[in-house]
Tab-separated table of N, CA and C in Angstrom:
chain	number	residue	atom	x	y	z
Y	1	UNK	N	-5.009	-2.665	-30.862
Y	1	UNK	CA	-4.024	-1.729	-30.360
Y	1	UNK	C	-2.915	-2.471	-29.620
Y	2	UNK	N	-3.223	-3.787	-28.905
Y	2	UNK	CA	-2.009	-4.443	-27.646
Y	2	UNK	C	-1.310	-5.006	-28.720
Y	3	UNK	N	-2.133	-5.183	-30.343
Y	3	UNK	CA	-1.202	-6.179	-30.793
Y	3	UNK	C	-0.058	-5.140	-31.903
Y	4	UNK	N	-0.362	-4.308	-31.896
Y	4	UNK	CA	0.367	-3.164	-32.302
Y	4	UNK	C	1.799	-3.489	-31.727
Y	5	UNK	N	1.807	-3.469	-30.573
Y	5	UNK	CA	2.457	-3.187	-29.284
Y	5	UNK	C	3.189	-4.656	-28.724
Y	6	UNK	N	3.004	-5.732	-29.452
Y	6	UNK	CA	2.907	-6.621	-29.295
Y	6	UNK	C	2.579	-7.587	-27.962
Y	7	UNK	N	1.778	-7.197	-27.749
Y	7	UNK	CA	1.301	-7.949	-26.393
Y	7	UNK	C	-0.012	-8.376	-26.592
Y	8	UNK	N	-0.156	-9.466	-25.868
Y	8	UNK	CA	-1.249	-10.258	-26.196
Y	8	UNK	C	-2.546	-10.187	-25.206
Y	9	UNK	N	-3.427	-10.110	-25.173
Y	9	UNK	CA	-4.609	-9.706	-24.662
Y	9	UNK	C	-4.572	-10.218	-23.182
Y	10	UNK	N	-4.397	-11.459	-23.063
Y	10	UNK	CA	-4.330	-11.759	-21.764
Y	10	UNK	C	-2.983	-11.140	-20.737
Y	11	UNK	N	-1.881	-10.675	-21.603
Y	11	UNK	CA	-1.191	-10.151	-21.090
Y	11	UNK	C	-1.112	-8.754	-20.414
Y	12	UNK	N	-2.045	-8.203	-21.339
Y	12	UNK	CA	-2.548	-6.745	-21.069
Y	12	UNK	C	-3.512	-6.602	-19.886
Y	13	UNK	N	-3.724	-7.709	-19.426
Y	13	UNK	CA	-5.227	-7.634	-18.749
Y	13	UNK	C	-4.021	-7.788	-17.828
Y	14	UNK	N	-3.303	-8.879	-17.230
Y	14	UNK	CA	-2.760	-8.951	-16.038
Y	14	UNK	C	-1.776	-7.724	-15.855
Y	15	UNK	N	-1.272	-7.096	-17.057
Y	15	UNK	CA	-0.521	-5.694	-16.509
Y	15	UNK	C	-1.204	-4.753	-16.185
Y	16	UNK	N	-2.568	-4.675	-16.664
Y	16	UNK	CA	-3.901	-3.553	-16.382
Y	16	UNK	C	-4.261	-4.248	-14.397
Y	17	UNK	N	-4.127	-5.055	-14.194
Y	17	UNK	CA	-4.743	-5.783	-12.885
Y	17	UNK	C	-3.390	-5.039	-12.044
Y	18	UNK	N	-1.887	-5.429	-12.687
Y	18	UNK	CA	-1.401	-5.444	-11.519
Y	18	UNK	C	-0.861	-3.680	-11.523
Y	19	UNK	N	-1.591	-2.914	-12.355
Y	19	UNK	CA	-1.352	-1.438	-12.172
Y	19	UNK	C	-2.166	-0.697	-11.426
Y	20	UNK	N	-3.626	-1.607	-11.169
Y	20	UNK	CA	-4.707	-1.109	-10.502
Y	20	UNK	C	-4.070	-0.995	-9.309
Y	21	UNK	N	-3.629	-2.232	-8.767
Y	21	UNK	CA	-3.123	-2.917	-7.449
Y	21	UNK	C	-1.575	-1.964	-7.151
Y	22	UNK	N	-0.761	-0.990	-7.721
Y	22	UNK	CA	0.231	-0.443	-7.674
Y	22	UNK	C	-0.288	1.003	-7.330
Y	23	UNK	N	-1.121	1.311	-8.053
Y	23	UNK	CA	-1.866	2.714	-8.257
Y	23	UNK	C	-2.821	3.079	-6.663
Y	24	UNK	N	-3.558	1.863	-6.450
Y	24	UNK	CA	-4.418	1.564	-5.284
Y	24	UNK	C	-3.308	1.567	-3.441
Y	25	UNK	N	-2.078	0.811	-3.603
Y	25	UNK	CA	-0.932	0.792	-2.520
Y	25	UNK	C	-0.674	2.321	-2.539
Y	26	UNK	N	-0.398	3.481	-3.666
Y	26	UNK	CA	-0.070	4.316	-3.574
Y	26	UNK	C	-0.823	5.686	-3.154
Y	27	UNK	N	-1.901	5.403	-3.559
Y	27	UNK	CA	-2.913	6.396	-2.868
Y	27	UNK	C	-3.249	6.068	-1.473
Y	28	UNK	N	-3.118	4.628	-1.070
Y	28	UNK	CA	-3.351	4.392	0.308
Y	28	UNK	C	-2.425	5.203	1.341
Y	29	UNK	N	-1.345	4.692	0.960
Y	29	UNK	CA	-0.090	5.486	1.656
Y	29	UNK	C	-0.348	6.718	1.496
Y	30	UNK	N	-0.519	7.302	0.177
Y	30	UNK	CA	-0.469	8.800	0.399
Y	30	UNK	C	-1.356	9.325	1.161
Y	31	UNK	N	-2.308	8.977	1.332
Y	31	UNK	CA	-4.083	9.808	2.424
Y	31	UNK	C	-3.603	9.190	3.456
Y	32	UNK	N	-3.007	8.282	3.897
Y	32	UNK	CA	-2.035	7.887	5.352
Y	32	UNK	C	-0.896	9.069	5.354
Y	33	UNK	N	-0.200	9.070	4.934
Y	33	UNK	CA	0.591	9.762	5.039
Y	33	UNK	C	0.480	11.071	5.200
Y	34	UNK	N	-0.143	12.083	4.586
Y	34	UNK	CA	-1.464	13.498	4.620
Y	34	UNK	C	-2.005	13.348	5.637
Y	35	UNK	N	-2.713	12.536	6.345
Y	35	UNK	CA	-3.525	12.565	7.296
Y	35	UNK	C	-2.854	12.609	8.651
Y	36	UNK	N	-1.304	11.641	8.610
Y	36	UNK	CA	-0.714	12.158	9.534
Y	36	UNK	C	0.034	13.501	9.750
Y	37	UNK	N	0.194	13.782	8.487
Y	37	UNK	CA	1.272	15.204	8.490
Y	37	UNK	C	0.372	16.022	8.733
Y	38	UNK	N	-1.181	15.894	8.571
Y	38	UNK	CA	-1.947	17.352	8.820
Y	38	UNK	C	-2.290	17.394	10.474
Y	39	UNK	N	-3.418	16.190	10.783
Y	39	UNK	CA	-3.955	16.076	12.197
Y	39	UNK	C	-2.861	15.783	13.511
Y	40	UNK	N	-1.101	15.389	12.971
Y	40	UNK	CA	-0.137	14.900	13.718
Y	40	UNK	C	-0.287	13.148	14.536
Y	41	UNK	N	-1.520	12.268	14.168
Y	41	UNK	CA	-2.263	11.492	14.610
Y	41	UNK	C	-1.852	10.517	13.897
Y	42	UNK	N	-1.779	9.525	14.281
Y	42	UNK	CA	-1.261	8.079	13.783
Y	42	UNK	C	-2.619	7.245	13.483
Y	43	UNK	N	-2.888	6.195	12.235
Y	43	UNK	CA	-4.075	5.810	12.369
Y	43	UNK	C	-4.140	5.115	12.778
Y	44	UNK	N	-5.161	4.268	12.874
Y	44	UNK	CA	-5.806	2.908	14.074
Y	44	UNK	C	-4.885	1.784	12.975
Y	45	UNK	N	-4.521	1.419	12.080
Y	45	UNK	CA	-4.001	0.270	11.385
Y	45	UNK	C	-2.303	0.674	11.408
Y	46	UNK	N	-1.935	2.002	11.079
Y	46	UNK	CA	-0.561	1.865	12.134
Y	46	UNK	C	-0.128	1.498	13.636
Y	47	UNK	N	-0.931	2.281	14.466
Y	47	UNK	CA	-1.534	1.632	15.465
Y	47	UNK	C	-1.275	-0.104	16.301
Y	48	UNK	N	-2.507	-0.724	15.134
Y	48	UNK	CA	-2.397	-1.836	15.281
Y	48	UNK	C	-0.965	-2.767	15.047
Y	49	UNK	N	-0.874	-2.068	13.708
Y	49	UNK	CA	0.635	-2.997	13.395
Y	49	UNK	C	1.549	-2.765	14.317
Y	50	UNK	N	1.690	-1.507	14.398
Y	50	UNK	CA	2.843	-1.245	16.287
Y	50	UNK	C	2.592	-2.379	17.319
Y	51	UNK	N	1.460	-2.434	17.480
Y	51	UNK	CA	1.084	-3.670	18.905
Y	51	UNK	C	1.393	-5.100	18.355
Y	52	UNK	N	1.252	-5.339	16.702
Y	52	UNK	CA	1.310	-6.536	16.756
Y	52	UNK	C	3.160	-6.521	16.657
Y	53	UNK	N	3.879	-5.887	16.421
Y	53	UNK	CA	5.031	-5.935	16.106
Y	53	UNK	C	6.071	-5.934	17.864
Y	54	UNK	N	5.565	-5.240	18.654
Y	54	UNK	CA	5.559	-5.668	20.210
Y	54	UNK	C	5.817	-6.846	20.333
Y	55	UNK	N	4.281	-7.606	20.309
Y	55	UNK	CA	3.937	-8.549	20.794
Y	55	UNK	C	5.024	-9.205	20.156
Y	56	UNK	N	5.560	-9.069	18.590
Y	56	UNK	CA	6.220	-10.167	18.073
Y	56	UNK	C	8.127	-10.054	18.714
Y	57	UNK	N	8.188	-8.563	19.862
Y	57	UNK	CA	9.651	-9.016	20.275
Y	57	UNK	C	10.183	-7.717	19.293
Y	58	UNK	N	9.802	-7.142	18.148
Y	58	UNK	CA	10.293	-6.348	17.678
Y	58	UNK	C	10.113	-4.871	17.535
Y	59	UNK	N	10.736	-4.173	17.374
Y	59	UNK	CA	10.733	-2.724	17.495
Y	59	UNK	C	10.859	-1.949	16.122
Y	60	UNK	N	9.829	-1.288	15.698
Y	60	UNK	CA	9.888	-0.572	14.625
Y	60	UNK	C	10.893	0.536	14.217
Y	61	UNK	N	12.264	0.072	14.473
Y	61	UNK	CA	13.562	0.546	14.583
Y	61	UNK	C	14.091	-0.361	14.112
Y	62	UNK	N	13.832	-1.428	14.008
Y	62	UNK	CA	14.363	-2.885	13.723
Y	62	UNK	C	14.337	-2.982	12.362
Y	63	UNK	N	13.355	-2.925	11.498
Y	63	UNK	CA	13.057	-2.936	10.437
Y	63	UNK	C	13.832	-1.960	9.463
């Protein structure tokens, strides 16, 4: 079928890898994102990144 399509097996595998990895960033964000819009609550890894971004002098306004 990839060669239908012309793509070659190993090629298919690293576009199958890096769709997992696109698909996986996007559901993360989204149940982050839901979770704040429902409970109004920020999570512990936003959280964290806020403190480390402090510490680094910068303000999440900055960005």
């Amino acid at each position: 079928m990839w060669n239908e399509l012309g793509i070659s097996g190993g090629t298919a595998i690293v576009i199958l890898i890096a769709l997992y990895f696109v698909i996986k960033w996007a559901v993360k964000n989204g149940i982050k994102e839901a979770y704040s819009a429902i409970t109004g609550k920020k999570t512990d890894e936003d959280i964290q990144n806020e403190k480390e971004l402090k510490e680094l002098g910068l303000n999440s306004k900055d960005q």
